[in-house]
GROMACS .gro file of C-alpha atoms in nm:
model
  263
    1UNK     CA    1  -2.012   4.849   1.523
    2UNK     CA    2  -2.010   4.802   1.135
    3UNK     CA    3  -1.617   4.746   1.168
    4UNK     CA    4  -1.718   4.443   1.438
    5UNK     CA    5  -2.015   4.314   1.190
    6UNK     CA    6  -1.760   4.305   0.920
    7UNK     CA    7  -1.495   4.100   1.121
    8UNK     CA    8  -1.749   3.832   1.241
    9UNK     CA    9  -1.896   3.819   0.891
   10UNK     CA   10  -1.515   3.761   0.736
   11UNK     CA   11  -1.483   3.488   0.992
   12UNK     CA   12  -1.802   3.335   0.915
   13UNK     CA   13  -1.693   3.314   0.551
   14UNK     CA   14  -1.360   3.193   0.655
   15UNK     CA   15  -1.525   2.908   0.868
   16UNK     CA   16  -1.729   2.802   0.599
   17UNK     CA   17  -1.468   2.748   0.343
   18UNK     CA   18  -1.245   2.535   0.544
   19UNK     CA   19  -1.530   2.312   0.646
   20UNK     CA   20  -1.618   2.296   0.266
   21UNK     CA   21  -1.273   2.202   0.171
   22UNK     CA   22  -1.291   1.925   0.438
   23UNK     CA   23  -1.560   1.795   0.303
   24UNK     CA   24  -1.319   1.699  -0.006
   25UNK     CA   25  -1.036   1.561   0.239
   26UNK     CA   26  -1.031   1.155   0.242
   27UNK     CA   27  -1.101   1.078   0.566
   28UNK     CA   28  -0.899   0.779   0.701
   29UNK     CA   29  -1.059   0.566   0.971
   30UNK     CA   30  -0.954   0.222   1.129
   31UNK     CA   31  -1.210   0.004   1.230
   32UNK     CA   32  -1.126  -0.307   1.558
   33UNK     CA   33  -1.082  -0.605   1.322
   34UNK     CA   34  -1.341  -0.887   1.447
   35UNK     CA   35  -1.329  -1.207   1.492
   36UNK     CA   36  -1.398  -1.465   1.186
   37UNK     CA   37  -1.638  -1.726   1.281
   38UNK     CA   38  -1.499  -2.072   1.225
   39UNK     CA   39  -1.729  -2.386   1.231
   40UNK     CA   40  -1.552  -2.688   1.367
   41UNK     CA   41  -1.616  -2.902   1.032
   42UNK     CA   42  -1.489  -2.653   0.736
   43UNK     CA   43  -1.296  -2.845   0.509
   44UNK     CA   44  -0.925  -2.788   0.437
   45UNK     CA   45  -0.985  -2.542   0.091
   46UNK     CA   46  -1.216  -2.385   0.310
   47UNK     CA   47  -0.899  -2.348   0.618
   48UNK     CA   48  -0.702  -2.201   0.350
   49UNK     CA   49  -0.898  -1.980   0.252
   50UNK     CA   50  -0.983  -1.809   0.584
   51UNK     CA   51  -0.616  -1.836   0.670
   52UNK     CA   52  -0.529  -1.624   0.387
   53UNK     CA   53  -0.775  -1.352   0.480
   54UNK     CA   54  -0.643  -1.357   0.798
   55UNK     CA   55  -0.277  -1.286   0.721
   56UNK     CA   56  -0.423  -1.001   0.484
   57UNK     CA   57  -0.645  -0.849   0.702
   58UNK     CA   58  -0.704  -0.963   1.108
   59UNK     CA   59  -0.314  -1.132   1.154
   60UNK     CA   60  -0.172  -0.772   0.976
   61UNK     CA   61   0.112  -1.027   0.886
   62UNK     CA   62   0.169  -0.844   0.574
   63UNK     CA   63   0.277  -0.494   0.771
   64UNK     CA   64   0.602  -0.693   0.868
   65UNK     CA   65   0.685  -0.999   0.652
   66UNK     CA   66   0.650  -0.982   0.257
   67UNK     CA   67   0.550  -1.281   0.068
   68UNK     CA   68   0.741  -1.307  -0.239
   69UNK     CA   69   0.629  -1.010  -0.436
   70UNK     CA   70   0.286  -0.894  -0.191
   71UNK     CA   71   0.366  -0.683   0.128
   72UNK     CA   72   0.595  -0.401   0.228
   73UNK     CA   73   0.766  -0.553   0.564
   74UNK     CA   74   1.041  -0.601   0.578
   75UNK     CA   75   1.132  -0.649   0.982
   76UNK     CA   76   1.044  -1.023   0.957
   77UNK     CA   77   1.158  -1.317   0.723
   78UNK     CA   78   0.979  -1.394   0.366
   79UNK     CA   79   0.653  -1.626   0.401
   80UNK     CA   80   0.717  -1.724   0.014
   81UNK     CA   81   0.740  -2.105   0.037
   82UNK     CA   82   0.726  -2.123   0.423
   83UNK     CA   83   0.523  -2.451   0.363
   84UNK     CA   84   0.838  -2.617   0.235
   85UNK     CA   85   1.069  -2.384   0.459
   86UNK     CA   86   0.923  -2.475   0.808
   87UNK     CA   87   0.997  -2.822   0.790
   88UNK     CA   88   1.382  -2.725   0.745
   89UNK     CA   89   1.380  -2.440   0.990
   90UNK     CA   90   1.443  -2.643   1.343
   91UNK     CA   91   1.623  -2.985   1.324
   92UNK     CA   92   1.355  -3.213   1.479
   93UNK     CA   93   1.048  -2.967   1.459
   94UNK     CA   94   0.745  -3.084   1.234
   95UNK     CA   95   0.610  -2.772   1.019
   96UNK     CA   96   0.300  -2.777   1.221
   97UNK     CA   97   0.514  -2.722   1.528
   98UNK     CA   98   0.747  -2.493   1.382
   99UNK     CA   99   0.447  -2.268   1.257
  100UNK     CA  100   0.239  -2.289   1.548
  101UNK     CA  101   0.543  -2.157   1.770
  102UNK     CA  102   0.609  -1.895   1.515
  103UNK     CA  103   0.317  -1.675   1.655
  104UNK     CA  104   0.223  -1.855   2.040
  105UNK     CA  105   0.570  -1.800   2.063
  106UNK     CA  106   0.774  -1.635   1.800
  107UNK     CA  107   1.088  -1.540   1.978
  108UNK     CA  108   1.156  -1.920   2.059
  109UNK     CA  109   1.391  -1.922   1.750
  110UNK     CA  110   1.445  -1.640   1.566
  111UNK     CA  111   1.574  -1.701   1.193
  112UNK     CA  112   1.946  -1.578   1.117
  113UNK     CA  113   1.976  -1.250   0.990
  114UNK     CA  114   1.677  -1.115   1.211
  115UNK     CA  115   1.658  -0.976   1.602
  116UNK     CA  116   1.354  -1.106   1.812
  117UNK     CA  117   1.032  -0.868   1.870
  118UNK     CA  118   0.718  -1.024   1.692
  119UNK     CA  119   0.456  -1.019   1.965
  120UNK     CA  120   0.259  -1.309   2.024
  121UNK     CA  121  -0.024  -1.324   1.768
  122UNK     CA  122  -0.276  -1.497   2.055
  123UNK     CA  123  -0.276  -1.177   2.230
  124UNK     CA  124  -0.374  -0.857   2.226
  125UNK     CA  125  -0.373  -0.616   2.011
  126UNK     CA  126  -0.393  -0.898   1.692
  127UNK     CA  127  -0.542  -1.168   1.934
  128UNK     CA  128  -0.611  -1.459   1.667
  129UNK     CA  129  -0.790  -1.699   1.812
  130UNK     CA  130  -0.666  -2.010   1.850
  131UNK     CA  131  -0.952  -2.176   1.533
  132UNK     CA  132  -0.791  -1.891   1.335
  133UNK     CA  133  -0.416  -1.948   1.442
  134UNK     CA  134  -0.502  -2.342   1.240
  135UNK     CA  135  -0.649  -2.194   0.969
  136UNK     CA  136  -0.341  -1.940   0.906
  137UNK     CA  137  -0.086  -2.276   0.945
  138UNK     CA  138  -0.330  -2.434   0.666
  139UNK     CA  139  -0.242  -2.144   0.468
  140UNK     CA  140   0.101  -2.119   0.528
  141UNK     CA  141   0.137  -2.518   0.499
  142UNK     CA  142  -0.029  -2.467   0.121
  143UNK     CA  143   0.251  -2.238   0.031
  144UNK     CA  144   0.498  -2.469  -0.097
  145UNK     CA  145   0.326  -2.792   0.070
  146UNK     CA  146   0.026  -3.005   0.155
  147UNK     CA  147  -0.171  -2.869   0.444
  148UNK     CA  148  -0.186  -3.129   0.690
  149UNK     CA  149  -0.363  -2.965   0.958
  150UNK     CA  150  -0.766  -2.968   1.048
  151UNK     CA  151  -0.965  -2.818   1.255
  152UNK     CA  152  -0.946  -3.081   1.514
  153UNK     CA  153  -0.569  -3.113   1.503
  154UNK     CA  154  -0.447  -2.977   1.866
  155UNK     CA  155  -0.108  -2.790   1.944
  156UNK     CA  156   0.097  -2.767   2.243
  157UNK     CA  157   0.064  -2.405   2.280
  158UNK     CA  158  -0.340  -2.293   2.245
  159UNK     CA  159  -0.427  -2.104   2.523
  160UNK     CA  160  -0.103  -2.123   2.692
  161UNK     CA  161   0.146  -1.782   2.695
  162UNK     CA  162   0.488  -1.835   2.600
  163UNK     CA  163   0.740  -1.938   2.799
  164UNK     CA  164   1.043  -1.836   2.609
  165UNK     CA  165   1.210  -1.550   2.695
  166UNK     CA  166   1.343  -1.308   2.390
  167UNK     CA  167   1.654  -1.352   2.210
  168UNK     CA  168   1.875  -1.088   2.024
  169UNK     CA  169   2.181  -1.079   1.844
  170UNK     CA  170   2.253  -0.745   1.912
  171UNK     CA  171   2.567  -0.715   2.098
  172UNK     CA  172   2.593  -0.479   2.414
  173UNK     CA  173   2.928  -0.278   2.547
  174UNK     CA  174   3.075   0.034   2.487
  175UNK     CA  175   2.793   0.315   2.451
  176UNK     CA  176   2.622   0.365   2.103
  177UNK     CA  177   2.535   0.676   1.921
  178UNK     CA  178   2.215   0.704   1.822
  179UNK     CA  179   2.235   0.661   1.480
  180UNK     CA  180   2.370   0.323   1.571
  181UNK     CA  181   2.049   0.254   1.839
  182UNK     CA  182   1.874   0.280   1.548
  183UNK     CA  183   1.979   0.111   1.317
  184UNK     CA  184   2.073  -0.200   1.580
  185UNK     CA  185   1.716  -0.239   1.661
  186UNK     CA  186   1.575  -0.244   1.324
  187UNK     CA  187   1.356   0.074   1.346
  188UNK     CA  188   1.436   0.185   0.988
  189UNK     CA  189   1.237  -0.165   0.905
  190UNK     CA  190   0.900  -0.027   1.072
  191UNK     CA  191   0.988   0.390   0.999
  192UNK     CA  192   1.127   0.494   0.665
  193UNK     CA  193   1.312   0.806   0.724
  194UNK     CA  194   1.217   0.938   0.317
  195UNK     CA  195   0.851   1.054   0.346
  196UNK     CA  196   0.737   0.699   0.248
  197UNK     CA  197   0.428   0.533   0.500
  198UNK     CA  198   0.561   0.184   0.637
  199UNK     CA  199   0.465  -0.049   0.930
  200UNK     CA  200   0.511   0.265   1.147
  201UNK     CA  201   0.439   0.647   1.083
  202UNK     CA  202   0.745   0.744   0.857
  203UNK     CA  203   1.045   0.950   1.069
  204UNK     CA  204   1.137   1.194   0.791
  205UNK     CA  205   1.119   1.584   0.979
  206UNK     CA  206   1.013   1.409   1.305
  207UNK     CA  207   1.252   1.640   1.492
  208UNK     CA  208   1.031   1.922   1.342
  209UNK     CA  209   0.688   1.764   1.474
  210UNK     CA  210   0.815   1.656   1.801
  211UNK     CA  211   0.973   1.819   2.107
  212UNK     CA  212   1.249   1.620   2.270
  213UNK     CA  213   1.017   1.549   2.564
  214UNK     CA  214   0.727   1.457   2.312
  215UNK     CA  215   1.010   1.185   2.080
  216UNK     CA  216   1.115   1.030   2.496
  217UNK     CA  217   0.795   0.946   2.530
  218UNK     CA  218   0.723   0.813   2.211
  219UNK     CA  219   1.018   0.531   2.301
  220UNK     CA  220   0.941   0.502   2.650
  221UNK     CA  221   0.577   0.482   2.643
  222UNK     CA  222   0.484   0.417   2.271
  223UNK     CA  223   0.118   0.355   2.293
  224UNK     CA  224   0.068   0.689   2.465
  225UNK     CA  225  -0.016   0.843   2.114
  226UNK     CA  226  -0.104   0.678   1.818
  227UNK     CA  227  -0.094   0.871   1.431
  228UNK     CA  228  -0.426   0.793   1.284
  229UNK     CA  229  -0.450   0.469   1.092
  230UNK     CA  230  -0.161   0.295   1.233
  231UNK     CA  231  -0.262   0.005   1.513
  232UNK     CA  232  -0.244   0.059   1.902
  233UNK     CA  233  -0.036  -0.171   2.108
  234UNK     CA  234   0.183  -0.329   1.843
  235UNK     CA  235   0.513  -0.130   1.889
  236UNK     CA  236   0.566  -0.209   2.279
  237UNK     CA  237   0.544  -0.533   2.272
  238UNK     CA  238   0.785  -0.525   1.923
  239UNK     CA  239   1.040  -0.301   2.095
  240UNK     CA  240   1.025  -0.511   2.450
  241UNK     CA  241   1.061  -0.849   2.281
  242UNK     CA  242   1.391  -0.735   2.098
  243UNK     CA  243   1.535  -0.644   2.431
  244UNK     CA  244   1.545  -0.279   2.390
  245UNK     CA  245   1.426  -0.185   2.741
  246UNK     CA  246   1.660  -0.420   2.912
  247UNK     CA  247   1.993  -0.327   2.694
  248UNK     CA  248   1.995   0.024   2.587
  249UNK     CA  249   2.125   0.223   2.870
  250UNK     CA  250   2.006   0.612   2.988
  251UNK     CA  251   2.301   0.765   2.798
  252UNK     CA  252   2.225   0.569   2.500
  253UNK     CA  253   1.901   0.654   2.480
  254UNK     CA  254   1.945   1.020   2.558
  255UNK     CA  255   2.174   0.970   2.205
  256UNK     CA  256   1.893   0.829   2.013
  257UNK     CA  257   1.623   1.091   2.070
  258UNK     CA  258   1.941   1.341   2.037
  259UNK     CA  259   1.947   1.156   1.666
  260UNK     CA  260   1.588   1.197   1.593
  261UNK     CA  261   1.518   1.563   1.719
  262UNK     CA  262   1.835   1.617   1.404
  263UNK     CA  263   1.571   1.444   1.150
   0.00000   0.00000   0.00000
């Protein structure tokens, strides 16, 4: 009996520290970003303004394009000087246009060097509305140009979905390794594979956290689990607009989770 006593009181003890010690752990938690409210007569400083919280906070447009020297994404072209840029970008294309397709329908033209897979920004998960999609092309119009755009100013594409289906310069054939599956579709831009946090969890010693079965399902069904603080419902509709789903083949893929259960 005093052998039992001294058991449960070691485990009492035990349970007390580690709830202690968690009381020192930073907890990380991810609130449902909200909509802004946006009065139909702000002025243009004022559009600006809310556009650049937006592309900080709401449009996470930072997680996957930098902006000269501010973000860490790298999966999507720079937005330094886009105002200037945009009206270059598509012979025939105002900037407005250009920048409203951009996110109603970003795989419409995809800029050289880059494979398509930025979801539509009018949907979910970053649903911008369509007050706050004008305010973020004020923004991006005052970076390296005049804004031009108000509040009134109407594009083609609010509340329509797009129409364009997605592009990728990734060329198809002979079966790939996976080393080469991943490097083809640009997952090293989203998952660092040296310990460091990116747009996606990082994939250094995945192969050590994850059964085989556990790293299939992770490509196949993405949003099925989510590590804390990173956003639900942003990596399917990456990986289907680049084409992954339609192009990489059974073997192939077999070959890529092959290459991450060796991480």
């Amino acid at each position: 009996m005093k052998h039992a006593l001294l058991i449960f009181g070691f485990t009492i003890l035990v349970s007390a520290f580690y709830w202690y010690v968690s009381l020192w752990v930073p907890q990380k938690r991810t609130e449902p970003p909200e909509d802004i409210a946006i009065s139909a007569d702000i002025s243009t400083d004022e559009m600006i303004a809310i556009g650049e919280e937006i592309v900080g906070g709401k449009g996470t447009c930072l997680t996957c394009h930098t902006m000269g020297e501010s973000g860490t994404g790298l999966r999507f072209p720079d937005l330094d000087n886009i105002g200037a840029i945009a009206l270059t970008r598509v012979e025939g294309q105002s900037d407005v246009d250009y920048l409203a397709e951009s996110m109603y329908d970003p795989n419409a033209y995809v800029v050289e060097g880059f494979v398509a897979g930025m979801p539509d920004v009018s949907r979910p998960p970053v649903a911008l509305t369509d007050q706050e999609i004008l305010t973020v092309i004020a923004y991006l119009q005052s970076l390296g140009a005049t804004p031009t755009v108000t509040m009134e100013t109407q594009l083609q594409w609010q509340g329509q979905a797009p129409t364009t289906p997605a592009v990728t310069p990734v060329a198809t054939g002979e079966s790939r390794d996976g080393e080469t599956i991943y490097a083809s579709y640009l997952c090293n831009t989203c998952h660092t594979l040296d310990g460091q946090a990116g747009v996606g969890p990082t994939f250094q010693g995945i192969g050590s956290r994850l059964s085989k079965a556990e790293l299939y399902e992770a490509v196949i069904d993405p949003d099925a689990s989510i590590t804390e603080g990173y956003i639900q419902g942003l990596m399917l509709p990456t990986v289907t607009a680049s084409r992954f789903y339609d192009e990489v083949t059974a073997a192939e893929l077999q070959s890529l989770v092959d290459y991450l259960a060796t991480l």
